mmCIF file of N, CA and C in Angstrom:
data_model
loop_
_atom_site.group_PDB
_atom_site.id
_atom_site.type_symbol
_atom_site.label_atom_id
_atom_site.label_comp_id
_atom_site.label_asym_id
_atom_site.label_seq_id
_atom_site.Cartn_x
_atom_site.Cartn_y
_atom_site.Cartn_z
ATOM 1 N N MET J 1 5.220 -15.179 -4.199
ATOM 2 C CA MET J 1 5.775 -14.598 -3.008
ATOM 3 C C MET J 1 4.979 -13.342 -2.671
ATOM 4 N N LEU J 2 4.856 -13.064 -1.391
ATOM 5 C CA LEU J 2 4.179 -11.851 -0.950
ATOM 6 C C LEU J 2 5.199 -10.749 -0.668
ATOM 7 N N TYR J 3 4.791 -9.517 -0.993
ATOM 8 C CA TYR J 3 5.623 -8.342 -0.742
ATOM 9 C C TYR J 3 4.763 -7.300 -0.045
ATOM 10 N N ALA J 4 5.339 -6.677 0.981
ATOM 11 C CA ALA J 4 4.640 -5.650 1.732
ATOM 12 C C ALA J 4 5.298 -4.302 1.490
ATOM 13 N N MET J 5 4.460 -3.295 1.335
ATOM 14 C CA MET J 5 4.947 -1.922 1.255
ATOM 15 C C MET J 5 4.405 -1.166 2.456
ATOM 16 N N THR J 6 5.295 -0.561 3.203
ATOM 17 C CA THR J 6 4.888 0.347 4.271
ATOM 18 C C THR J 6 5.336 1.734 3.856
ATOM 19 N N ALA J 7 4.444 2.696 4.023
ATOM 20 C CA ALA J 7 4.734 4.053 3.590
ATOM 21 C C ALA J 7 4.327 5.039 4.673
ATOM 22 N N LYS J 8 5.082 6.108 4.773
ATOM 23 C CA LYS J 8 4.809 7.179 5.736
ATOM 24 C C LYS J 8 4.481 8.443 4.951
ATOM 25 N N ASP J 9 3.354 9.065 5.279
ATOM 26 C CA ASP J 9 2.952 10.290 4.596
ATOM 27 C C ASP J 9 3.849 11.466 4.973
ATOM 28 N N LYS J 10 4.008 12.402 4.021
ATOM 29 C CA LYS J 10 4.659 13.671 4.315
ATOM 30 C C LYS J 10 3.715 14.474 5.197
ATOM 31 N N PRO J 11 4.227 15.220 6.156
ATOM 32 C CA PRO J 11 3.366 16.097 6.949
ATOM 33 C C PRO J 11 2.633 17.087 6.041
ATOM 34 N N GLY J 12 1.387 17.359 6.375
ATOM 35 C CA GLY J 12 0.609 18.357 5.641
ATOM 36 C C GLY J 12 0.015 17.879 4.327
ATOM 37 N N THR J 13 0.001 16.563 4.083
ATOM 38 C CA THR J 13 -0.543 16.068 2.810
ATOM 39 C C THR J 13 -1.929 15.446 2.971
ATOM 40 N N GLY J 14 -2.591 15.716 4.086
ATOM 41 C CA GLY J 14 -3.903 15.115 4.331
ATOM 42 C C GLY J 14 -4.933 15.442 3.265
ATOM 43 N N GLU J 15 -5.020 16.717 2.882
ATOM 44 C CA GLU J 15 -5.995 17.107 1.854
ATOM 45 C C GLU J 15 -5.640 16.502 0.505
ATOM 46 N N LEU J 16 -4.352 16.472 0.187
ATOM 47 C CA LEU J 16 -3.908 15.862 -1.074
ATOM 48 C C LEU J 16 -4.208 14.370 -1.066
ATOM 49 N N ARG J 17 -4.014 13.708 0.067
ATOM 50 C CA ARG J 17 -4.337 12.280 0.192
ATOM 51 C C ARG J 17 -5.818 12.064 -0.084
ATOM 52 N N THR J 18 -6.659 12.903 0.498
ATOM 53 C CA THR J 18 -8.109 12.765 0.317
ATOM 54 C C THR J 18 -8.503 12.972 -1.142
ATOM 55 N N SER J 19 -7.937 13.977 -1.786
ATOM 56 C CA SER J 19 -8.320 14.257 -3.178
ATOM 57 C C SER J 19 -7.748 13.217 -4.149
ATOM 58 N N THR J 20 -6.644 12.580 -3.794
ATOM 59 C CA THR J 20 -6.014 11.576 -4.652
ATOM 60 C C THR J 20 -6.584 10.177 -4.398
ATOM 61 N N ARG J 21 -7.286 10.003 -3.302
ATOM 62 C CA ARG J 21 -7.761 8.681 -2.898
ATOM 63 C C ARG J 21 -8.577 7.952 -3.978
ATOM 64 N N PRO J 22 -9.497 8.612 -4.710
ATOM 65 C CA PRO J 22 -10.257 7.871 -5.730
ATOM 66 C C PRO J 22 -9.372 7.202 -6.792
ATOM 67 N N VAL J 23 -8.344 7.893 -7.297
ATOM 68 C CA VAL J 23 -7.484 7.266 -8.302
ATOM 69 C C VAL J 23 -6.535 6.254 -7.655
ATOM 70 N N HIS J 24 -6.181 6.482 -6.407
ATOM 71 C CA HIS J 24 -5.392 5.498 -5.656
ATOM 72 C C HIS J 24 -6.177 4.191 -5.545
ATOM 73 N N LEU J 25 -7.455 4.290 -5.186
ATOM 74 C CA LEU J 25 -8.289 3.089 -5.068
ATOM 75 C C LEU J 25 -8.496 2.409 -6.418
ATOM 76 N N GLU J 26 -8.620 3.190 -7.485
ATOM 77 C CA GLU J 26 -8.721 2.611 -8.835
ATOM 78 C C GLU J 26 -7.473 1.785 -9.136
ATOM 79 N N HIS J 27 -6.317 2.336 -8.799
ATOM 80 C CA HIS J 27 -5.069 1.606 -9.012
ATOM 81 C C HIS J 27 -5.067 0.305 -8.216
ATOM 82 N N LEU J 28 -5.440 0.375 -6.953
ATOM 83 C CA LEU J 28 -5.455 -0.832 -6.126
ATOM 84 C C LEU J 28 -6.406 -1.875 -6.703
ATOM 85 N N HIS J 29 -7.592 -1.454 -7.134
ATOM 86 C CA HIS J 29 -8.551 -2.390 -7.735
ATOM 87 C C HIS J 29 -8.002 -2.985 -9.036
ATOM 88 N N SER J 30 -7.207 -2.225 -9.765
ATOM 89 C CA SER J 30 -6.640 -2.728 -11.027
ATOM 90 C C SER J 30 -5.651 -3.871 -10.797
ATOM 91 N N LEU J 31 -5.147 -4.009 -9.579
ATOM 92 C CA LEU J 31 -4.213 -5.089 -9.259
ATOM 93 C C LEU J 31 -4.925 -6.424 -9.091
ATOM 94 N N GLY J 32 -6.246 -6.401 -8.984
ATOM 95 C CA GLY J 32 -7.043 -7.620 -8.894
ATOM 96 C C GLY J 32 -6.686 -8.465 -7.698
ATOM 97 N N ASP J 33 -6.726 -9.777 -7.900
ATOM 98 C CA ASP J 33 -6.460 -10.721 -6.820
ATOM 99 C C ASP J 33 -5.012 -10.718 -6.353
ATOM 100 N N LYS J 34 -4.128 -10.091 -7.093
ATOM 101 C CA LYS J 34 -2.718 -10.004 -6.672
ATOM 102 C C LYS J 34 -2.575 -9.137 -5.415
ATOM 103 N N LEU J 35 -3.509 -8.199 -5.234
ATOM 104 C CA LEU J 35 -3.483 -7.364 -4.033
ATOM 105 C C LEU J 35 -4.142 -8.139 -2.905
ATOM 106 N N VAL J 36 -3.384 -8.454 -1.886
ATOM 107 C CA VAL J 36 -3.867 -9.265 -0.768
ATOM 108 C C VAL J 36 -4.601 -8.400 0.245
ATOM 109 N N LEU J 37 -4.012 -7.266 0.590
ATOM 110 C CA LEU J 37 -4.668 -6.323 1.501
ATOM 111 C C LEU J 37 -4.034 -4.961 1.357
ATOM 112 N N ALA J 38 -4.781 -3.947 1.744
ATOM 113 C CA ALA J 38 -4.276 -2.579 1.690
ATOM 114 C C ALA J 38 -5.096 -1.729 2.637
ATOM 115 N N GLY J 39 -4.456 -0.753 3.232
ATOM 116 C CA GLY J 39 -5.177 0.157 4.105
ATOM 117 C C GLY J 39 -4.271 1.231 4.663
ATOM 118 N N ALA J 40 -4.911 2.202 5.281
ATOM 119 C CA ALA J 40 -4.189 3.329 5.864
ATOM 120 C C ALA J 40 -3.660 2.968 7.248
ATOM 121 N N LEU J 41 -2.476 3.472 7.545
ATOM 122 C CA LEU J 41 -1.944 3.448 8.901
ATOM 123 C C LEU J 41 -2.439 4.723 9.567
ATOM 124 N N LEU J 42 -2.958 4.614 10.779
ATOM 125 C CA LEU J 42 -3.614 5.738 11.435
ATOM 126 C C LEU J 42 -2.803 6.274 12.608
ATOM 127 N N ASN J 43 -2.908 7.577 12.818
ATOM 128 C CA ASN J 43 -2.276 8.177 13.990
ATOM 129 C C ASN J 43 -3.195 8.050 15.203
ATOM 130 N N GLU J 44 -2.788 8.616 16.315
ATOM 131 C CA GLU J 44 -3.558 8.496 17.559
ATOM 132 C C GLU J 44 -4.966 9.078 17.446
ATOM 133 N N ALA J 45 -5.141 10.063 16.568
ATOM 134 C CA ALA J 45 -6.448 10.701 16.381
ATOM 135 C C ALA J 45 -7.316 9.948 15.370
ATOM 136 N N GLY J 46 -6.768 8.883 14.768
ATOM 137 C CA GLY J 46 -7.529 8.112 13.793
ATOM 138 C C GLY J 46 -7.424 8.617 12.371
ATOM 139 N N ALA J 47 -6.518 9.568 12.125
ATOM 140 C CA ALA J 47 -6.327 10.111 10.781
ATOM 141 C C ALA J 47 -5.211 9.343 10.069
ATOM 142 N N PRO J 48 -5.320 9.168 8.745
ATOM 143 C CA PRO J 48 -4.270 8.468 8.007
ATOM 144 C C PRO J 48 -2.929 9.184 8.131
ATOM 145 N N GLU J 49 -1.870 8.388 8.311
ATOM 146 C CA GLU J 49 -0.510 8.942 8.336
ATOM 147 C C GLU J 49 0.450 8.083 7.517
ATOM 148 N N GLY J 50 -0.099 7.106 6.819
ATOM 149 C CA GLY J 50 0.717 6.231 5.994
ATOM 150 C C GLY J 50 -0.130 5.116 5.421
ATOM 151 N N SER J 51 0.535 4.139 4.816
ATOM 152 C CA SER J 51 -0.179 3.035 4.186
ATOM 153 C C SER J 51 0.566 1.723 4.391
ATOM 154 N N LEU J 52 -0.211 0.646 4.357
ATOM 155 C CA LEU J 52 0.327 -0.716 4.371
ATOM 156 C C LEU J 52 -0.380 -1.479 3.269
ATOM 157 N N MET J 53 0.399 -2.096 2.372
ATOM 158 C CA MET J 53 -0.168 -2.872 1.285
ATOM 159 C C MET J 53 0.614 -4.167 1.132
ATOM 160 N N VAL J 54 -0.078 -5.252 0.810
ATOM 161 C CA VAL J 54 0.563 -6.539 0.575
ATOM 162 C C VAL J 54 0.105 -7.042 -0.792
ATOM 163 N N LEU J 55 1.072 -7.441 -1.594
ATOM 164 C CA LEU J 55 0.830 -7.831 -2.975
ATOM 165 C C LEU J 55 1.536 -9.147 -3.265
ATOM 166 N N GLU J 56 0.900 -9.994 -4.054
ATOM 167 C CA GLU J 56 1.548 -11.210 -4.536
ATOM 168 C C GLU J 56 2.216 -10.896 -5.875
ATOM 169 N N ALA J 57 3.499 -11.241 -5.983
ATOM 170 C CA ALA J 57 4.239 -10.995 -7.220
ATOM 171 C C ALA J 57 5.325 -12.056 -7.382
ATOM 172 N N GLU J 58 5.808 -12.207 -8.598
ATOM 173 C CA GLU J 58 6.859 -13.192 -8.889
ATOM 174 C C GLU J 58 8.208 -12.770 -8.317
ATOM 175 N N THR J 59 8.477 -11.449 -8.367
ATOM 176 C CA THR J 59 9.784 -10.942 -7.943
ATOM 177 C C THR J 59 9.611 -9.622 -7.191
ATOM 178 N N LEU J 60 10.655 -9.239 -6.477
ATOM 179 C CA LEU J 60 10.665 -7.934 -5.821
ATOM 180 C C LEU J 60 10.537 -6.823 -6.850
ATOM 181 N N GLU J 61 11.168 -6.991 -7.996
ATOM 182 C CA GLU J 61 11.105 -5.971 -9.043
ATOM 183 C C GLU J 61 9.677 -5.798 -9.562
ATOM 184 N N ALA J 62 8.961 -6.897 -9.751
ATOM 185 C CA ALA J 62 7.570 -6.821 -10.215
ATOM 186 C C ALA J 62 6.687 -6.169 -9.158
ATOM 187 N N ALA J 63 6.892 -6.505 -7.899
ATOM 188 C CA ALA J 63 6.120 -5.892 -6.817
ATOM 189 C C ALA J 63 6.416 -4.401 -6.743
ATOM 190 N N THR J 64 7.691 -4.055 -6.829
ATOM 191 C CA THR J 64 8.086 -2.649 -6.768
ATOM 192 C C THR J 64 7.451 -1.864 -7.908
ATOM 193 N N ALA J 65 7.459 -2.412 -9.100
ATOM 194 C CA ALA J 65 6.860 -1.735 -10.254
ATOM 195 C C ALA J 65 5.371 -1.502 -10.024
ATOM 196 N N ALA J 66 4.676 -2.495 -9.491
ATOM 197 C CA ALA J 66 3.233 -2.343 -9.228
ATOM 198 C C ALA J 66 2.987 -1.301 -8.151
ATOM 199 N N PHE J 67 3.732 -1.378 -7.065
ATOM 200 C CA PHE J 67 3.551 -0.407 -5.983
ATOM 201 C C PHE J 67 3.891 1.008 -6.441
ATOM 202 N N GLU J 68 4.937 1.157 -7.250
ATOM 203 C CA GLU J 68 5.377 2.495 -7.657
ATOM 204 C C GLU J 68 4.460 3.149 -8.683
ATOM 205 N N ARG J 69 3.503 2.405 -9.225
ATOM 206 C CA ARG J 69 2.485 3.011 -10.097
ATOM 207 C C ARG J 69 1.358 3.656 -9.280
ATOM 208 N N ASP J 70 1.409 3.521 -7.973
ATOM 209 C CA ASP J 70 0.370 4.067 -7.106
ATOM 210 C C ASP J 70 0.322 5.590 -7.220
ATOM 211 N N PRO J 71 -0.851 6.160 -7.458
ATOM 212 C CA PRO J 71 -0.971 7.615 -7.542
ATOM 213 C C PRO J 71 -0.532 8.350 -6.273
ATOM 214 N N PHE J 72 -0.562 7.708 -5.127
ATOM 215 C CA PHE J 72 -0.068 8.360 -3.911
ATOM 216 C C PHE J 72 1.425 8.667 -4.045
ATOM 217 N N ILE J 73 2.165 7.837 -4.768
ATOM 218 C CA ILE J 73 3.592 8.096 -4.970
ATOM 219 C C ILE J 73 3.784 9.238 -5.955
ATOM 220 N N SER J 74 3.110 9.167 -7.112
ATOM 221 C CA SER J 74 3.295 10.225 -8.116
ATOM 222 C C SER J 74 2.774 11.574 -7.631
ATOM 223 N N ALA J 75 1.798 11.579 -6.720
ATOM 224 C CA ALA J 75 1.278 12.834 -6.167
ATOM 225 C C ALA J 75 2.194 13.402 -5.083
ATOM 226 N N GLY J 76 3.165 12.630 -4.651
ATOM 227 C CA GLY J 76 4.097 13.113 -3.636
ATOM 228 C C GLY J 76 3.565 13.037 -2.214
ATOM 229 N N ILE J 77 2.637 12.138 -1.965
ATOM 230 C CA ILE J 77 2.049 12.012 -0.630
ATOM 231 C C ILE J 77 3.009 11.336 0.346
ATOM 232 N N PHE J 78 3.745 10.339 -0.119
ATOM 233 C CA PHE J 78 4.622 9.596 0.779
ATOM 234 C C PHE J 78 5.962 10.300 0.965
ATOM 235 N N ALA J 79 6.355 10.462 2.221
ATOM 236 C CA ALA J 79 7.696 10.963 2.536
ATOM 237 C C ALA J 79 8.713 9.858 2.306
ATOM 238 N N SER J 80 8.297 8.628 2.594
ATOM 239 C CA SER J 80 9.176 7.479 2.408
ATOM 240 C C SER J 80 8.318 6.226 2.292
ATOM 241 N N TYR J 81 8.895 5.201 1.672
ATOM 242 C CA TYR J 81 8.238 3.898 1.628
ATOM 243 C C TYR J 81 9.302 2.823 1.503
ATOM 244 N N GLU J 82 8.914 1.628 1.919
ATOM 245 C CA GLU J 82 9.824 0.489 1.886
ATOM 246 C C GLU J 82 9.043 -0.723 1.412
ATOM 247 N N ILE J 83 9.663 -1.508 0.548
ATOM 248 C CA ILE J 83 9.050 -2.728 0.012
ATOM 249 C C ILE J 83 9.950 -3.901 0.374
ATOM 250 N N LYS J 84 9.356 -4.899 1.000
ATOM 251 C CA LYS J 84 10.125 -6.069 1.430
ATOM 252 C C LYS J 84 9.318 -7.336 1.183
ATOM 253 N N ALA J 85 10.028 -8.436 0.970
ATOM 254 C CA ALA J 85 9.364 -9.745 0.922
ATOM 255 C C ALA J 85 8.732 -9.982 2.287
ATOM 256 N N TRP J 86 7.577 -10.645 2.280
ATOM 257 C CA TRP J 86 6.826 -10.844 3.521
ATOM 258 C C TRP J 86 6.326 -12.278 3.579
ATOM 259 N N ARG J 87 6.504 -12.895 4.728
ATOM 260 C CA ARG J 87 6.048 -14.265 4.934
ATOM 261 C C ARG J 87 4.999 -14.266 6.042
ATOM 262 N N VAL J 88 3.852 -14.851 5.752
ATOM 263 C CA VAL J 88 2.779 -14.949 6.734
ATOM 264 C C VAL J 88 3.147 -16.014 7.761
ATOM 265 N N ALA J 89 3.053 -15.670 9.031
ATOM 266 C CA ALA J 89 3.258 -16.641 10.104
ATOM 267 C C ALA J 89 1.915 -17.053 10.700
ATOM 268 N N ILE J 90 1.043 -16.074 10.899
ATOM 269 C CA ILE J 90 -0.297 -16.319 11.439
ATOM 270 C C ILE J 90 -1.266 -15.454 10.650
ATOM 271 N N ASN J 91 -2.412 -16.022 10.294
ATOM 272 C CA ASN J 91 -3.422 -15.267 9.560
ATOM 273 C C ASN J 91 -4.788 -15.533 10.189
ATOM 274 N N ASN J 92 -5.265 -14.591 10.954
ATOM 275 C CA ASN J 92 -6.588 -14.694 11.560
ATOM 276 C C ASN J 92 -7.581 -13.728 10.918
ATOM 277 N N MET J 93 -7.240 -13.198 9.732
ATOM 278 C CA MET J 93 -8.158 -12.274 9.055
ATOM 279 C C MET J 93 -9.366 -13.013 8.529
ATOM 280 N N VAL J 94 -10.499 -12.341 8.566
ATOM 281 C CA VAL J 94 -11.749 -12.895 8.057
ATOM 282 C C VAL J 94 -11.888 -12.477 6.613
ATOM 283 N N LYS J 95 -12.115 -13.431 5.713
ATOM 284 C CA LYS J 95 -12.320 -13.091 4.305
ATOM 285 C C LYS J 95 -13.515 -12.166 4.162
ATOM 286 N N GLY J 96 -13.347 -11.180 3.284
ATOM 287 C CA GLY J 96 -14.423 -10.234 3.000
ATOM 288 C C GLY J 96 -14.547 -9.116 4.005
ATOM 289 N N ALA J 97 -13.662 -9.049 4.969
ATOM 290 C CA ALA J 97 -13.734 -8.000 5.994
ATOM 291 C C ALA J 97 -13.225 -6.695 5.456
#
């Protein structure tokens, strides 16, 4: 099953997000093929203001555990986040993009 996490950054955490990004990316890479996609949600100026990640997991609890190990959470970057089961209806993404 696929699970999506949407997260909203706390105001004023841009520099912390930038400095934490290398270990955040290490965490994402450690998820291997279970991580379907991940990226920043951008504001009107093109700056990150949150995140969207999709992970394959057996249960919501397993997905939550994987997402909650993200250094962005332990660093206090996210003001809020939500994890929900996600079903693909249309997929026009290009592999390797």
